Amino acid sequence: MSAHTLELTTIPSVKVGMLIRRPAREVFQAIVDPAVTSKIWYTKSSGKMSPGAKLTWEWEMYGASTQASVAEVDENSRIRFTWANYTPDNPTTVEFRFIPMPDDTTYVQVTETGFTGTGDELVHYVTDSTGGFTFLISALKALLEHNIVLGFVADANPRGLPA
């Protein structure tokens, strides 16, 4: 490391997005319905995303789970929830926006804000979450446009991979 001190002047956040060639209602339903979402993100959910829902999401291949509290759901338009994916005492806020575009396509935008921790922790959380949400919306695109399950989340950290 150089002699200069690194300094964050703004708390970083996550913002990723992609065009999906399906109508907003279809893309929205794929995220709120665990029967679809479990093909591309978590493996189990205790329920559907609805306002006020307290959900448990599991990634069985990693022996991991998290709690999500759904704050808002605007049908076919927006989902906002908090989860303690990194710091249990300081949940972050995630927002999915489903922006209708020409020709029955949808731009999906995911933002995550409210990270806390040291500078090194913040960089780790934001880069990890950026990668995770990029995998998610890429897998969503493949599923909805081509009916292909790519397995990005399950294959990101296979068993036996050196640390």
CSV table of C-alpha atoms in Angstrom, one decimal:
chain,number,residue,atom,x,y,z
A,1,MET,CA,0.0,0.0,0.0
A,2,SER,CA,1.2,3.5,-0.8
A,3,ALA,CA,2.2,6.0,1.8
A,4,HIS,CA,-1.0,7.9,1.0
A,5,THR,CA,-4.1,7.3,3.1
A,6,LEU,CA,-7.2,6.2,1.2
A,7,GLU,CA,-10.4,7.9,2.2
A,8,LEU,CA,-14.0,7.5,1.3
A,9,THR,CA,-15.9,10.8,1.2
A,10,THR,CA,-19.3,9.3,0.3
A,11,ILE,CA,-20.9,6.0,1.5
A,12,PRO,CA,-20.9,3.8,-1.6
A,13,SER,CA,-24.1,2.2,-3.0
A,14,VAL,CA,-25.0,-0.3,-5.6
A,15,LYS,CA,-26.7,0.5,-8.9
A,16,VAL,CA,-27.1,-2.0,-11.7
A,17,GLY,CA,-29.5,-2.4,-14.5
A,18,MET,CA,-30.3,-4.2,-17.7
A,19,LEU,CA,-32.9,-4.3,-20.5
A,20,ILE,CA,-35.1,-7.4,-20.5
A,21,ARG,CA,-37.2,-8.1,-23.6
A,22,ARG,CA,-40.4,-8.9,-21.7
A,23,PRO,CA,-43.3,-6.7,-20.5
A,24,ALA,CA,-42.9,-5.1,-17.0
A,25,ARG,CA,-45.7,-7.2,-15.5
A,26,GLU,CA,-43.9,-10.4,-16.5
A,27,VAL,CA,-40.5,-9.2,-15.2
A,28,PHE,CA,-42.1,-7.9,-12.0
A,29,GLN,CA,-43.8,-11.3,-11.3
A,30,ALA,CA,-40.6,-13.2,-11.8
A,31,ILE,CA,-39.1,-11.3,-8.9
A,32,VAL,CA,-42.0,-11.3,-6.5
A,33,ASP,CA,-42.9,-15.0,-7.1
A,34,PRO,CA,-40.5,-17.4,-5.3
A,35,ALA,CA,-41.5,-20.2,-7.7
A,36,VAL,CA,-39.6,-18.2,-10.4
A,37,THR,CA,-37.0,-16.4,-8.3
A,38,SER,CA,-35.8,-19.6,-6.8
A,39,LYS,CA,-34.5,-20.7,-10.2
A,40,ILE,CA,-32.2,-17.7,-10.5
A,41,TRP,CA,-31.4,-16.3,-7.0
A,42,TYR,CA,-32.2,-17.9,-3.7
A,43,THR,CA,-33.3,-21.6,-3.5
A,44,LYS,CA,-36.1,-21.1,-1.0
A,45,SER,CA,-38.4,-18.3,0.2
A,46,SER,CA,-40.9,-18.3,3.1
A,47,GLY,CA,-43.3,-16.5,0.8
A,48,LYS,CA,-44.1,-14.0,-1.9
A,49,MET,CA,-42.9,-10.4,-1.9
A,50,SER,CA,-45.9,-8.4,-0.7
A,51,PRO,CA,-46.1,-5.2,1.4
A,52,GLY,CA,-45.3,-5.9,5.0
A,53,ALA,CA,-44.0,-9.5,4.4
A,54,LYS,CA,-41.2,-10.7,6.6
A,55,LEU,CA,-39.4,-13.3,4.5
A,56,THR,CA,-36.6,-15.8,5.0
A,57,TRP,CA,-34.5,-16.5,1.9
A,58,GLU,CA,-32.2,-19.4,1.7
A,59,TRP,CA,-29.2,-20.3,-0.5
A,60,GLU,CA,-29.1,-24.0,0.4
A,61,MET,CA,-25.9,-24.7,-1.7
A,62,TYR,CA,-24.0,-22.3,0.7
A,63,GLY,CA,-25.9,-23.1,3.9
A,64,ALA,CA,-26.8,-19.4,4.1
A,65,SER,CA,-30.0,-17.5,4.7
A,66,THR,CA,-31.2,-13.9,5.4
A,67,GLN,CA,-34.3,-12.1,6.5
A,68,ALA,CA,-36.0,-9.6,4.2
A,69,SER,CA,-38.7,-7.1,5.2
A,70,VAL,CA,-40.8,-5.9,2.3
A,71,ALA,CA,-41.6,-2.2,2.7
A,72,GLU,CA,-43.3,-1.4,-0.6
A,73,VAL,CA,-44.6,-3.1,-3.6
A,74,ASP,CA,-46.0,-1.0,-6.5
A,75,GLU,CA,-47.5,-3.6,-8.9
A,76,ASN,CA,-45.4,-4.0,-12.0
A,77,SER,CA,-43.3,-1.0,-11.1
A,78,ARG,CA,-41.3,-1.2,-7.9
A,79,ILE,CA,-40.3,-3.3,-5.0
A,80,ARG,CA,-38.5,-2.0,-1.9
A,81,PHE,CA,-37.2,-4.1,1.0
A,82,THR,CA,-34.6,-4.1,3.7
A,83,TRP,CA,-32.3,-7.0,4.5
A,84,ALA,CA,-29.4,-7.7,6.8
A,85,ASN,CA,-27.3,-9.4,4.2
A,86,TYR,CA,-24.0,-8.1,5.6
A,87,THR,CA,-24.6,-6.4,9.0
A,88,PRO,CA,-27.5,-7.9,11.0
A,89,ASP,CA,-27.9,-4.8,13.1
A,90,ASN,CA,-27.8,-2.4,10.2
A,91,PRO,CA,-30.0,-3.6,7.3
A,92,THR,CA,-29.6,-2.1,3.8
A,93,THR,CA,-32.4,-1.0,1.5
A,94,VAL,CA,-32.8,-2.6,-1.9
A,95,GLU,CA,-35.1,-1.2,-4.6
A,96,PHE,CA,-36.1,-2.9,-7.8
A,97,ARG,CA,-37.6,-0.7,-10.5
A,98,PHE,CA,-39.3,-2.1,-13.5
A,99,ILE,CA,-39.2,0.7,-16.2
A,100,PRO,CA,-41.4,0.0,-19.2
A,101,MET,CA,-39.6,0.6,-22.5
A,102,PRO,CA,-40.7,0.5,-26.2
A,103,ASP,CA,-41.7,-2.8,-27.8
A,104,ASP,CA,-42.9,-4.5,-24.5
A,105,THR,CA,-39.4,-4.4,-23.0
A,106,THR,CA,-38.5,-3.5,-19.4
A,107,TYR,CA,-35.4,-1.9,-17.9
A,108,VAL,CA,-34.7,-3.5,-14.5
A,109,GLN,CA,-32.8,-1.3,-12.1
A,110,VAL,CA,-31.5,-2.5,-8.8
A,111,THR,CA,-30.1,-0.1,-6.1
A,112,GLU,CA,-28.9,-0.9,-2.6
A,113,THR,CA,-28.1,1.8,-0.1
A,114,GLY,CA,-27.4,2.2,3.6
A,115,PHE,CA,-24.2,0.2,3.9
A,116,THR,CA,-22.3,0.6,7.2
A,117,GLY,CA,-18.8,-0.5,8.3
A,118,THR,CA,-15.2,0.4,7.8
A,119,GLY,CA,-13.9,1.6,4.5
A,120,ASP,CA,-12.6,-1.9,3.7
A,121,GLU,CA,-15.9,-3.5,4.7
A,122,LEU,CA,-17.9,-1.0,2.6
A,123,VAL,CA,-15.8,-1.7,-0.5
A,124,HIS,CA,-16.2,-5.5,0.1
A,125,TYR,CA,-20.0,-5.2,0.6
A,126,VAL,CA,-20.6,-3.0,-2.4
A,127,THR,CA,-18.5,-5.0,-4.8
A,128,ASP,CA,-20.0,-8.3,-3.6
A,129,SER,CA,-23.6,-7.0,-3.8
A,130,THR,CA,-22.9,-5.4,-7.2
A,131,GLY,CA,-21.7,-8.7,-8.5
A,132,GLY,CA,-24.6,-10.6,-7.0
A,133,PHE,CA,-27.3,-8.3,-8.4
A,134,THR,CA,-25.6,-8.4,-11.8
A,135,PHE,CA,-25.7,-12.2,-11.7
A,136,LEU,CA,-29.4,-12.0,-10.7
A,137,ILE,CA,-30.6,-9.7,-13.5
A,138,SER,CA,-28.5,-11.5,-16.1
A,139,ALA,CA,-30.0,-14.8,-15.0
A,140,LEU,CA,-33.4,-13.2,-15.1
A,141,LYS,CA,-32.8,-12.0,-18.6
A,142,ALA,CA,-31.7,-15.5,-19.8
A,143,LEU,CA,-34.7,-17.1,-18.1
A,144,LEU,CA,-37.4,-14.7,-19.4
A,145,GLU,CA,-36.0,-14.2,-22.9
A,146,HIS,CA,-34.7,-17.7,-23.6
A,147,ASN,CA,-36.1,-20.0,-20.9
A,148,ILE,CA,-32.6,-20.9,-19.8
A,149,VAL,CA,-31.5,-21.3,-16.2
A,150,LEU,CA,-27.9,-20.3,-16.1
A,151,GLY,CA,-27.0,-21.1,-12.4
A,152,PHE,CA,-24.9,-18.0,-11.9
A,153,VAL,CA,-25.5,-17.8,-8.2
A,154,ALA,CA,-24.9,-21.5,-7.5
A,155,ASP,CA,-21.8,-21.5,-9.6
A,156,ALA,CA,-20.2,-18.3,-8.3
A,157,ASN,CA,-18.5,-20.1,-5.3
A,158,PRO,CA,-18.4,-23.8,-6.0
A,159,ARG,CA,-17.3,-26.3,-3.3
A,160,GLY,CA,-13.6,-27.0,-3.2
A,161,LEU,CA,-12.6,-23.6,-4.6
A,162,PRO,CA,-9.4,-22.5,-2.9
A,163,ALA,CA,-9.8,-19.5,-0.6
